[in-house]
Short mmCIF file of C-alpha atoms in Angstrom, two decimals:
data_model
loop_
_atom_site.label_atom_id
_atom_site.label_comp_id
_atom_site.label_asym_id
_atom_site.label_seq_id
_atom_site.Cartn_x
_atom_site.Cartn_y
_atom_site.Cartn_z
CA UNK A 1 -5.75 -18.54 5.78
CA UNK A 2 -5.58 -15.97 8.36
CA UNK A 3 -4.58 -11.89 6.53
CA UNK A 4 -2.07 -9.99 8.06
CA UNK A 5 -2.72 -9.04 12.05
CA UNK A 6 -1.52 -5.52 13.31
CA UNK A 7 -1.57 -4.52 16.68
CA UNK A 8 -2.64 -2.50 18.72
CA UNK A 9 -5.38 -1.18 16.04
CA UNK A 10 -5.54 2.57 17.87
CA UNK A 11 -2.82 4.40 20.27
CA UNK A 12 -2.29 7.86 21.39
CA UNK A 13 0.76 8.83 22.84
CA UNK A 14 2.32 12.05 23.81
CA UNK A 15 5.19 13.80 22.10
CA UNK A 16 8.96 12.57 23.46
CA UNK A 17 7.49 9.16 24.02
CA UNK A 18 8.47 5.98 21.91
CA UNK A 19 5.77 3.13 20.55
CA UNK A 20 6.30 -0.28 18.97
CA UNK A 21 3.79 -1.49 16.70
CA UNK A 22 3.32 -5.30 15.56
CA UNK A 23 2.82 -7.25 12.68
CA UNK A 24 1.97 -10.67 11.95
CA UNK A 25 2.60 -11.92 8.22
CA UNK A 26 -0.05 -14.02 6.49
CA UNK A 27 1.58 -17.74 7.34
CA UNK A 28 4.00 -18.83 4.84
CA UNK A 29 4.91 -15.09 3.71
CA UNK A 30 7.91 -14.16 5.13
CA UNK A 31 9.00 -10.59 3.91
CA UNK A 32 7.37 -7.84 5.83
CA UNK A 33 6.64 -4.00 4.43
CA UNK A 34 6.04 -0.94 6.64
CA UNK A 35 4.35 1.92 5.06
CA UNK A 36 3.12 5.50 6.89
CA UNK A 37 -0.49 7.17 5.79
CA UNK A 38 -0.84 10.75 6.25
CA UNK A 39 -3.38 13.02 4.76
CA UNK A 40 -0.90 15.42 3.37
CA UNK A 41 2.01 12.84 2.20
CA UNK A 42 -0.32 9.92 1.38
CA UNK A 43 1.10 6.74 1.56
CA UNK A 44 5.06 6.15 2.19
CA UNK A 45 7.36 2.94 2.04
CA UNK A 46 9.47 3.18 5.52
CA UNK A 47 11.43 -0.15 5.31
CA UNK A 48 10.99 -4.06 4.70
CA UNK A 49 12.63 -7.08 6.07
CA UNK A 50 13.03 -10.16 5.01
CA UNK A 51 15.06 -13.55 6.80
CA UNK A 52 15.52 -10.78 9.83
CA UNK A 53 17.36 -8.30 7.79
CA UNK A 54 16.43 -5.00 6.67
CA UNK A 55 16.32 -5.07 3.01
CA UNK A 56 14.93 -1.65 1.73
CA UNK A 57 14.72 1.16 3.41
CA UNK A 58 12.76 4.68 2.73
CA UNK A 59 13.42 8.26 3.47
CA UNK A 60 12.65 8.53 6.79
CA UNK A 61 14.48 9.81 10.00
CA UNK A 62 16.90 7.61 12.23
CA UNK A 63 13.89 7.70 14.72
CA UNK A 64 12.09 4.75 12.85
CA UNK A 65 13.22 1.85 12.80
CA UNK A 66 12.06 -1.90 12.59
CA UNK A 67 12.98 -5.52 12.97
CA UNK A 68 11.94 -9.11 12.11
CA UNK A 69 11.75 -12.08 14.02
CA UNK A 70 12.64 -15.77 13.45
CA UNK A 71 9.07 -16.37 12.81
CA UNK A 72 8.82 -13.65 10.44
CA UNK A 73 6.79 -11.62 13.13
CA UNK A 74 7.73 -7.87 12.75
CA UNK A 75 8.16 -4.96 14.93
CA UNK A 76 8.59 -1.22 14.08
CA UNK A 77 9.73 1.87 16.65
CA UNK A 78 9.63 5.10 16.71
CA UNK A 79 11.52 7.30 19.30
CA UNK A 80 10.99 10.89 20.46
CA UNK A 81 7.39 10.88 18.66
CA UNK A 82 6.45 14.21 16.83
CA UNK A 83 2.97 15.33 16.27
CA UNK A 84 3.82 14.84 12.53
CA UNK A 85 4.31 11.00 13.25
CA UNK A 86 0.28 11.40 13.86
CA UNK A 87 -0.80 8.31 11.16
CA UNK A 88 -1.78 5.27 9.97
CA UNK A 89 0.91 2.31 9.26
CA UNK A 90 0.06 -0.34 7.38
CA UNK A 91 2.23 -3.29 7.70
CA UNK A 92 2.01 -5.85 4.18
CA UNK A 93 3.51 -8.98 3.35
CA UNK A 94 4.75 -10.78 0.98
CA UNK A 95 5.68 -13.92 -0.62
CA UNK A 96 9.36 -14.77 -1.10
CA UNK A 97 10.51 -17.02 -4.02
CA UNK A 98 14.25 -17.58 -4.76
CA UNK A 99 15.11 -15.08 -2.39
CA UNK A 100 13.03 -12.43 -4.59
CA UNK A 101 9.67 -11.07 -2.99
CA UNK A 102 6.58 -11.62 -4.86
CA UNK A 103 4.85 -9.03 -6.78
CA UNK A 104 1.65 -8.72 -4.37
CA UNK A 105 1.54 -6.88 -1.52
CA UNK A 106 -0.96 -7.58 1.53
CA UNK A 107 -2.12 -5.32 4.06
CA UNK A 108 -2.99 -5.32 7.77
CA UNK A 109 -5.84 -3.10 8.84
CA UNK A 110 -3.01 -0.67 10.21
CA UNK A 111 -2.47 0.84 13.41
CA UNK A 112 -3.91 4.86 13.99
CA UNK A 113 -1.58 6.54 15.91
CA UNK A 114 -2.22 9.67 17.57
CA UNK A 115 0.51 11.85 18.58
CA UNK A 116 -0.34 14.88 21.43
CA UNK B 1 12.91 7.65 -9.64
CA UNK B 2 9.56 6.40 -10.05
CA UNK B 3 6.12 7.78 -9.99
CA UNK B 4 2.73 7.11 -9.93
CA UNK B 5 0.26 9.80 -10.74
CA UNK B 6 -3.40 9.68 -10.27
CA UNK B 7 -5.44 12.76 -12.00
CA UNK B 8 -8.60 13.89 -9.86
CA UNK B 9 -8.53 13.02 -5.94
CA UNK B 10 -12.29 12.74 -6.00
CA UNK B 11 -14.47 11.12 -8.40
CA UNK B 12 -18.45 11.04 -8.20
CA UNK B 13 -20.90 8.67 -10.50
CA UNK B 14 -24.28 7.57 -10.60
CA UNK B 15 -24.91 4.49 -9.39
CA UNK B 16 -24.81 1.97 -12.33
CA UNK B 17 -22.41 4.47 -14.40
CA UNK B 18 -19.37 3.56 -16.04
CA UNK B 19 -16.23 4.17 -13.51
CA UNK B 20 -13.05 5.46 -14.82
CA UNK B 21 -10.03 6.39 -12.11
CA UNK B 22 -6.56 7.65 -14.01
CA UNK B 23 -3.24 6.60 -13.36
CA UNK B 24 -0.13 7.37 -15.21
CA UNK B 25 2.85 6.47 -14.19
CA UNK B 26 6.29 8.04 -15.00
CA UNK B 27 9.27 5.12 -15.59
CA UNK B 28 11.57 4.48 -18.49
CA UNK B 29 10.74 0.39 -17.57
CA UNK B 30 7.89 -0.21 -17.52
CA UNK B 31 6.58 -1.21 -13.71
CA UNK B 32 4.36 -3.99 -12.39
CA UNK B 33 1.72 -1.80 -11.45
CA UNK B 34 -1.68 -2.75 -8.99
CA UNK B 35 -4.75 -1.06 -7.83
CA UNK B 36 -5.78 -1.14 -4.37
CA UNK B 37 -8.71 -0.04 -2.79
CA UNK B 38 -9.21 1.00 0.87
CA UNK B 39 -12.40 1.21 2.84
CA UNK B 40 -12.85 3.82 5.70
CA UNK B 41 -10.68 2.58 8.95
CA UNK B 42 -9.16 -0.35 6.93
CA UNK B 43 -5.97 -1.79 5.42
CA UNK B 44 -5.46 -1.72 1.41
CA UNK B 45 -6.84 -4.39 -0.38
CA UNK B 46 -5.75 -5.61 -3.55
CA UNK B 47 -8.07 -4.84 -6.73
CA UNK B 48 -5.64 -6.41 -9.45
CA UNK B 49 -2.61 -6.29 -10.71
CA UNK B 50 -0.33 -6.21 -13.99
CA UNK B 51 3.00 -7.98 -14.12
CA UNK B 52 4.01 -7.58 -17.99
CA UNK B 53 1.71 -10.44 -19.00
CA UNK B 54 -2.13 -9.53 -20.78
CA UNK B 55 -2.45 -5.75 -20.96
CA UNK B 56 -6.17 -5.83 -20.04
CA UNK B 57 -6.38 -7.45 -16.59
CA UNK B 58 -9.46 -8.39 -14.78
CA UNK B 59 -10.03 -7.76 -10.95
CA UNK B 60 -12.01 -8.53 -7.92
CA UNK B 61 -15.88 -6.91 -7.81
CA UNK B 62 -15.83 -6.48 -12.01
CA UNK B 63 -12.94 -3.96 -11.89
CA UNK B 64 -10.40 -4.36 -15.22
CA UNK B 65 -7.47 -2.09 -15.72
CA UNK B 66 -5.39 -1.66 -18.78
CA UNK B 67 -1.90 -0.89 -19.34
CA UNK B 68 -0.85 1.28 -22.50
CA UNK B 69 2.96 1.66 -22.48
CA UNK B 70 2.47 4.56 -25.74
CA UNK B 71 0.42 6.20 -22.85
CA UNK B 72 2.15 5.51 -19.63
CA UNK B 73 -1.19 5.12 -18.29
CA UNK B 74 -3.08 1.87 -16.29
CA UNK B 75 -6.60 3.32 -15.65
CA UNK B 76 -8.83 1.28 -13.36
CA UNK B 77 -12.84 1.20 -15.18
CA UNK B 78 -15.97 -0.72 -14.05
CA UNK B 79 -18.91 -0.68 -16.47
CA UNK B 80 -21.58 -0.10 -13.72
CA UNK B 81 -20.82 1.71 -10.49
CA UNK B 82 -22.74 -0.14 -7.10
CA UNK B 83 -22.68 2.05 -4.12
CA UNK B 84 -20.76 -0.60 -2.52
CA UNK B 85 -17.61 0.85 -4.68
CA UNK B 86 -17.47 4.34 -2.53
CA UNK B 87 -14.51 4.26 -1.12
CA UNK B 88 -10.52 5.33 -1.67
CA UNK B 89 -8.13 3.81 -4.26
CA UNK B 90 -4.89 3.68 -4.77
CA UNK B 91 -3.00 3.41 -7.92
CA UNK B 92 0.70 2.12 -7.05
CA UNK B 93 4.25 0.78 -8.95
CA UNK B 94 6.84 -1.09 -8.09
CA UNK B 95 10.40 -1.23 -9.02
CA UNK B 96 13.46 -3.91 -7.73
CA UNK B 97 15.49 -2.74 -5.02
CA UNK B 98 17.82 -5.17 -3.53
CA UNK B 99 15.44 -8.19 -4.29
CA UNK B 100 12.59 -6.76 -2.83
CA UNK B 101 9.55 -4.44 -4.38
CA UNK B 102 8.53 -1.67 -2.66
CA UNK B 103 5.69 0.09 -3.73
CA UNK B 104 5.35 3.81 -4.86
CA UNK B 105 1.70 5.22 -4.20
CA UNK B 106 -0.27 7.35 -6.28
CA UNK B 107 -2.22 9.94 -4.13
CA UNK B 108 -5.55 8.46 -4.18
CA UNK B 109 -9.07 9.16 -5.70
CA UNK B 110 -11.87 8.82 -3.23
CA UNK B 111 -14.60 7.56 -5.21
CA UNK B 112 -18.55 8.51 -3.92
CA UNK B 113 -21.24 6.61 -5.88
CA UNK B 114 -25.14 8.75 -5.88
CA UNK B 115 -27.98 6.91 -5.74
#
């Protein structure tokens, strides 16, 4: 079974621009995590969807912001980039039973972005 | 709220020494709690996890962790270090928020192996 797909793997962009990354869930899992890597914060939940509805949400500015597909395919955006948005997101997914998402987590290989 | 605290952010053994990464966590429940490992330029992988079931749990590549509720503590140990284990990993908790578990991240211990 194919892992979790994230693309574009690299992307530099300049500072006032806006970027969409992409995630494809492992088949069958259909609720979708977002997470940012930094060197100085580490790693961070942003938000997660599940059935095309944001579910859970972290503490992160307006400017980020996400959505999932029919086919549990997920986007996230972020406006007006900063040179602090300068990271690696992971996108994971997850399993959902009974409406409840599974314990495990799974992780794309991310996407660096590189803010100038 | 929850967290997930991992003491020293680099670690360096012998090869074929005993590995021992800490992670405490701070929670008045007890959280499912998971290792992950991440290797330069890649995603997180999962090592193993505990979900309230056997308190010694057995991973992938001969990693076990063990959960001690007296200590708050699920430290990740492998008896014999290979210098295939260098890399970063990641100690992390969950809790239930709106029927979905988002996971809380220790900082990370970057692990080098010498030959």
């Amino acid at each position: 079974k194919a892992g979790v797909t994230q693309t574009p793997r690299y992307l530099i962009k300049t500072r006032g621009q806006q970027v969409t990354l992409s995630c494809s869930p492992i088949s069958g899992h259909r609720s979708v995590s977002w997470y940012q890597q930094t060197p100085g914060q580490g790693l961070q939940f942003l938000f997660e969807y599940f059935s095309e509805t944001q579910r859970n949400k972290g503490n992160f500015p307006g400017r980020f912001s996400g959505r999932q597909f029919s086919n549990s395919r997920s986007e996230m955006n972020v406006s007006t980039l900063e040179l602090g948005d300068s990271a690696l997101y992971l996108c994971a997914s997850s399993l959902v039973i009974a409406g409840r998402t599974t314990y495990e987590q799974y992780f794309g290989p991310g996407t660096r972005l590189t803010v100038t | 709220a929850q967290s997930v605290t991992q003491l020293g952010s680099h670690v360096s053994v012998s090869e074929g020494a005993l590995v021992l990464l800490r992670c405490n966590y701070s929670s008045s429940v007890p959280p499912y709690l998971f290792w992950y490992v991440q290797y330069p330029n890649q995603g997180l992988q999962l090592l193993l996890k505990y979900t309230s079931a056997a308190t010694l749990v057995k991973g992938i590549n001969g990693f076990e962790a063990e959960f001690k509720k007296s200590e708050t503590s699920f430290h990740l140990t492998k008896p014999s270090a290979h210098m295939s284990d260098a890399a970063e990993y990641f100690c992390a908790g969950t809790y239930s928020g709106a029927g979905s578990y988002q996971l809380t991240f220790g900082k990370g211990t970057k692990l080098s192996v010498i030959p």
